[in-house]
Amino acid sequence: MYELDKEIKVPFEKMNKGFEEFEKTAKIWRIETQQATNDWKRNSGASNLVNRKTFQILNELPSFFDSNITPYGFKIDNKQYYFFPDRILIYQDKEVGMAYYSELRINTNVTRFIEDEGVPEDAEVVGHNWKYMNKNGGPDKRFNNNYQIPIVLYSEIDLNTSSGINLRFQASNKRAGENLLKSFEDIRQVKVSKK
C-alpha cells in the first residue's frame, strides 16, 4: 500500500500523464531488430531495414498483486513492465525483476522513416521515394509495378537500465518521445529507499 507524499506523488502523477498522452499516439511499435542494407535501390532508398511490431500499453496491476496504485506499463511478448511510484517491476514467465528510476536512461530523437504500411493519422509526411529507385532518386523503369512510398517523421525512444531493460520504440507522432522523456524527468530524481 502506498502513502505518497508530495515529493513522490507529483512526479508519479506527471509520469502517468505522460503515459496517457503516449497512449493517444496513433501508432506505436517496438523495434525488435535494425540492420544496415546496401540494397537501397530495392528498398526505396532505405539504408536500414527495421523489424517492428505493435505492443500493448497497460494500466493495470500485475497478476497476484494487490495495491492501492494502478500503474501504467508495457506488455511486450512474454514480458510486462509496470511503472510503480518507487520502482519498475519486470515480469517474465514466473520471474520478477526490478529497476529503479535513478538508473533509467531515456533517449529520444526524430527520425525519417520510409513508411510502406500506411501512414498513421498523426504522422508528418515530408517527402516520397520510389519503391525501386535510381541513384538520382528517380524511378527505376525496369520495374513496371513501381510506386511512390511516403517518407514520414517519427519519434524514436530508447529506454535502458544497467539491470537489463533495453527497449526501443517508434511512435508516429514526432513529439511523442520528447513528451514521454519530460514526463519521466522528475521521478528519475526522487530518492527512494532501496529495500
CSV table of C-alpha atoms in Angstrom, one decimal:
chain,number,residue,atom,x,y,z
A,1,MET,CA,0.0,0.0,0.0
A,2,TYR,CA,1.4,3.4,-1.0
A,3,GLU,CA,1.1,6.6,1.0
A,4,LEU,CA,2.5,9.1,-1.3
A,5,ASP,CA,4.0,12.4,0.0
A,6,LYS,CA,4.2,15.4,-2.3
A,7,GLU,CA,7.8,14.6,-3.2
A,8,ILE,CA,6.8,11.4,-5.0
A,9,LYS,CA,3.1,12.0,-5.7
A,10,VAL,CA,3.7,14.9,-8.1
A,11,PRO,CA,6.4,13.2,-10.2
A,12,PHE,CA,4.3,9.9,-10.3
A,13,GLU,CA,1.3,11.8,-11.5
A,14,LYS,CA,3.4,13.6,-14.1
A,15,MET,CA,4.7,10.3,-15.3
A,16,ASN,CA,1.2,8.8,-15.5
A,17,LYS,CA,0.1,11.8,-17.5
A,18,GLY,CA,2.9,11.2,-19.9
A,19,PHE,CA,1.8,7.6,-20.3
A,20,GLU,CA,-1.8,8.8,-21.0
A,21,GLU,CA,-0.5,11.1,-23.8
A,22,PHE,CA,1.8,8.4,-25.2
A,23,GLU,CA,-1.2,6.0,-25.4
A,24,LYS,CA,-3.1,8.5,-27.6
A,25,THR,CA,-0.4,8.2,-30.3
A,26,ALA,CA,-2.0,6.8,-33.4
A,27,LYS,CA,0.7,4.1,-33.8
A,28,ILE,CA,3.5,2.8,-31.5
A,29,TRP,CA,5.9,0.0,-32.3
A,30,ARG,CA,8.6,-1.9,-30.5
A,31,ILE,CA,11.7,-2.0,-32.8
A,32,GLU,CA,12.9,-5.6,-32.5
A,33,THR,CA,15.9,-5.5,-34.9
A,34,GLN,CA,17.5,-3.0,-37.1
A,35,GLN,CA,20.2,-3.8,-39.7
A,36,ALA,CA,22.1,-1.9,-42.4
A,37,THR,CA,21.5,-2.7,-46.0
A,38,ASN,CA,23.4,-1.9,-49.2
A,39,ASP,CA,20.4,-2.7,-51.4
A,40,TRP,CA,18.9,0.7,-51.1
A,41,LYS,CA,17.7,0.6,-54.8
A,42,ARG,CA,15.2,-2.1,-54.0
A,43,ASN,CA,14.3,-0.7,-50.6
A,44,SER,CA,13.0,2.8,-51.5
A,45,GLY,CA,16.4,4.3,-50.6
A,46,ALA,CA,16.4,2.9,-47.1
A,47,SER,CA,19.9,2.4,-45.6
A,48,ASN,CA,18.5,0.3,-42.6
A,49,LEU,CA,15.9,-2.4,-42.5
A,50,VAL,CA,13.7,-2.4,-39.4
A,51,ASN,CA,11.7,-5.2,-37.9
A,52,ARG,CA,9.0,-3.8,-35.7
A,53,LYS,CA,5.7,-4.8,-34.1
A,54,THR,CA,2.9,-3.1,-32.1
A,55,PHE,CA,2.6,-3.8,-28.4
A,56,GLN,CA,0.1,-3.2,-25.6
A,57,ILE,CA,0.2,-0.3,-23.1
A,58,LEU,CA,-1.1,-1.5,-19.8
A,59,ASN,CA,-2.9,0.3,-17.0
A,60,GLU,CA,-3.5,-2.5,-14.5
A,61,LEU,CA,-2.0,-4.4,-11.6
A,62,PRO,CA,0.3,-7.4,-12.2
A,63,SER,CA,-1.2,-10.8,-11.6
A,64,PHE,CA,-1.4,-11.8,-7.9
A,65,PHE,CA,-0.6,-8.3,-6.9
A,66,ASP,CA,-2.8,-6.1,-4.7
A,67,SER,CA,-2.2,-2.3,-4.3
A,68,ASN,CA,-4.0,1.0,-3.9
A,69,ILE,CA,-2.0,2.2,-7.0
A,70,THR,CA,-2.7,1.1,-10.6
A,71,PRO,CA,0.4,1.5,-12.6
A,72,TYR,CA,1.0,2.1,-16.4
A,73,GLY,CA,3.2,-0.3,-18.2
A,74,PHE,CA,4.0,-2.2,-21.4
A,75,LYS,CA,3.3,-5.8,-22.5
A,76,ILE,CA,5.9,-6.9,-24.9
A,77,ASP,CA,6.0,-10.5,-26.0
A,78,ASN,CA,6.3,-12.5,-22.7
A,79,LYS,CA,7.4,-9.6,-20.6
A,80,GLN,CA,5.4,-7.0,-18.7
A,81,TYR,CA,6.9,-3.7,-17.4
A,82,TYR,CA,5.0,-2.0,-14.5
A,83,PHE,CA,5.9,1.6,-13.6
A,84,PHE,CA,5.1,2.0,-9.8
A,85,PRO,CA,5.9,5.1,-7.8
A,86,ASP,CA,9.2,3.8,-6.4
A,87,ARG,CA,10.4,1.3,-9.0
A,88,ILE,CA,9.8,-0.6,-12.2
A,89,LEU,CA,8.7,-4.2,-11.9
A,90,ILE,CA,9.5,-6.6,-14.8
A,91,TYR,CA,7.6,-9.8,-15.1
A,92,GLN,CA,8.7,-12.6,-17.4
A,93,ASP,CA,7.0,-16.0,-17.1
A,94,LYS,CA,7.2,-16.8,-13.4
A,95,GLU,CA,10.1,-14.5,-12.6
A,96,VAL,CA,10.0,-10.9,-11.4
A,97,GLY,CA,12.8,-8.3,-11.6
A,98,MET,CA,13.0,-4.7,-10.8
A,99,ALA,CA,14.8,-1.5,-11.7
A,100,TYR,CA,15.0,2.0,-10.1
A,101,TYR,CA,14.2,5.2,-11.9
A,102,SER,CA,17.5,6.6,-10.9
A,103,GLU,CA,19.2,4.1,-13.3
A,104,LEU,CA,16.7,4.6,-16.1
A,105,ARG,CA,18.2,6.2,-19.2
A,106,ILE,CA,15.8,7.7,-21.8
A,107,ASN,CA,17.0,8.9,-25.2
A,108,THR,CA,14.8,10.2,-27.9
A,109,ASN,CA,15.2,11.6,-31.4
A,110,VAL,CA,13.1,12.4,-34.5
A,111,THR,CA,13.9,10.2,-37.5
A,112,ARG,CA,12.9,10.0,-41.1
A,113,PHE,CA,11.2,6.7,-41.9
A,114,ILE,CA,10.1,5.2,-45.3
A,115,GLU,CA,6.6,4.0,-44.4
A,116,ASP,CA,5.2,1.2,-46.6
A,117,GLU,CA,2.5,0.1,-44.2
A,118,GLY,CA,0.2,3.1,-44.4
A,119,VAL,CA,0.7,6.5,-42.8
A,120,PRO,CA,-0.9,7.0,-39.3
A,121,GLU,CA,-3.1,10.0,-38.9
A,122,ASP,CA,-0.8,11.9,-36.6
A,123,ALA,CA,2.4,11.4,-38.7
A,124,GLU,CA,4.0,14.2,-40.7
A,125,VAL,CA,4.8,13.3,-44.3
A,126,VAL,CA,8.0,15.1,-45.5
A,127,GLY,CA,8.5,13.5,-48.9
A,128,HIS,CA,8.3,10.4,-51.1
A,129,ASN,CA,10.6,7.8,-52.5
A,130,TRP,CA,10.1,5.3,-55.3
A,131,LYS,CA,9.8,1.7,-54.3
A,132,TYR,CA,12.6,0.9,-56.8
A,133,MET,CA,14.8,3.9,-57.4
A,134,ASN,CA,17.8,5.1,-59.4
A,135,LYS,CA,20.9,6.9,-58.0
A,136,ASN,CA,19.3,10.2,-58.9
A,137,GLY,CA,16.2,9.5,-56.9
A,138,GLY,CA,14.0,8.9,-59.9
A,139,PRO,CA,12.0,5.7,-60.6
A,140,ASP,CA,13.8,2.6,-61.9
A,141,LYS,CA,11.9,2.0,-65.1
A,142,ARG,CA,12.9,-1.7,-65.2
A,143,PHE,CA,10.0,-2.3,-62.7
A,144,ASN,CA,6.5,-1.8,-64.1
A,145,ASN,CA,4.9,-2.1,-60.7
A,146,ASN,CA,6.9,0.8,-59.3
A,147,TYR,CA,5.1,3.3,-57.0
A,148,GLN,CA,5.9,6.1,-54.5
A,149,ILE,CA,6.2,5.5,-50.8
A,150,PRO,CA,5.8,8.3,-48.2
A,151,ILE,CA,8.7,9.5,-46.0
A,152,VAL,CA,7.5,10.4,-42.5
A,153,LEU,CA,8.9,11.9,-39.4
A,154,TYR,CA,8.7,9.5,-36.4
A,155,SER,CA,9.8,9.7,-32.8
A,156,GLU,CA,12.3,7.0,-31.6
A,157,ILE,CA,12.6,6.3,-27.9
A,158,ASP,CA,15.2,4.2,-26.1
A,159,LEU,CA,14.7,3.0,-22.5
A,160,ASN,CA,17.7,1.4,-20.9
A,161,THR,CA,18.9,0.3,-17.5
A,162,SER,CA,22.1,-1.4,-16.3
A,163,SER,CA,19.9,-4.1,-14.8
A,164,GLY,CA,18.5,-5.3,-18.2
A,165,ILE,CA,15.8,-3.1,-19.6
A,166,ASN,CA,16.7,-2.5,-23.3
A,167,LEU,CA,13.7,-1.2,-25.3
A,168,ARG,CA,13.5,0.9,-28.4
A,169,PHE,CA,10.1,2.3,-29.5
A,170,GLN,CA,8.9,4.1,-32.6
A,171,ALA,CA,6.0,6.5,-32.4
A,172,SER,CA,4.0,8.0,-35.3
A,173,ASN,CA,3.8,11.4,-33.5
A,174,LYS,CA,7.2,13.0,-33.8
A,175,ARG,CA,6.8,14.8,-30.4
A,176,ALA,CA,5.8,11.6,-28.5
A,177,GLY,CA,9.3,10.8,-27.4
A,178,GLU,CA,10.2,14.2,-26.2
A,179,ASN,CA,6.9,14.4,-24.3
A,180,LEU,CA,7.5,11.0,-22.7
A,181,LEU,CA,11.0,12.0,-21.7
A,182,LYS,CA,9.8,15.1,-20.0
A,183,SER,CA,7.2,13.2,-18.1
A,184,PHE,CA,10.0,11.0,-16.5
A,185,GLU,CA,12.3,13.8,-15.6
A,186,ASP,CA,11.1,14.4,-12.0
A,187,ILE,CA,10.6,10.8,-11.0
A,188,ARG,CA,14.2,9.9,-12.0
A,189,GLN,CA,15.4,12.5,-9.5
A,190,VAL,CA,13.4,11.2,-6.5
A,191,LYS,CA,15.5,9.4,-3.9
A,192,VAL,CA,13.8,6.2,-2.7
A,193,SER,CA,14.7,3.6,0.0
A,194,LYS,CA,16.2,0.6,-1.8
A,195,LYS,CA,14.7,-2.2,0.4
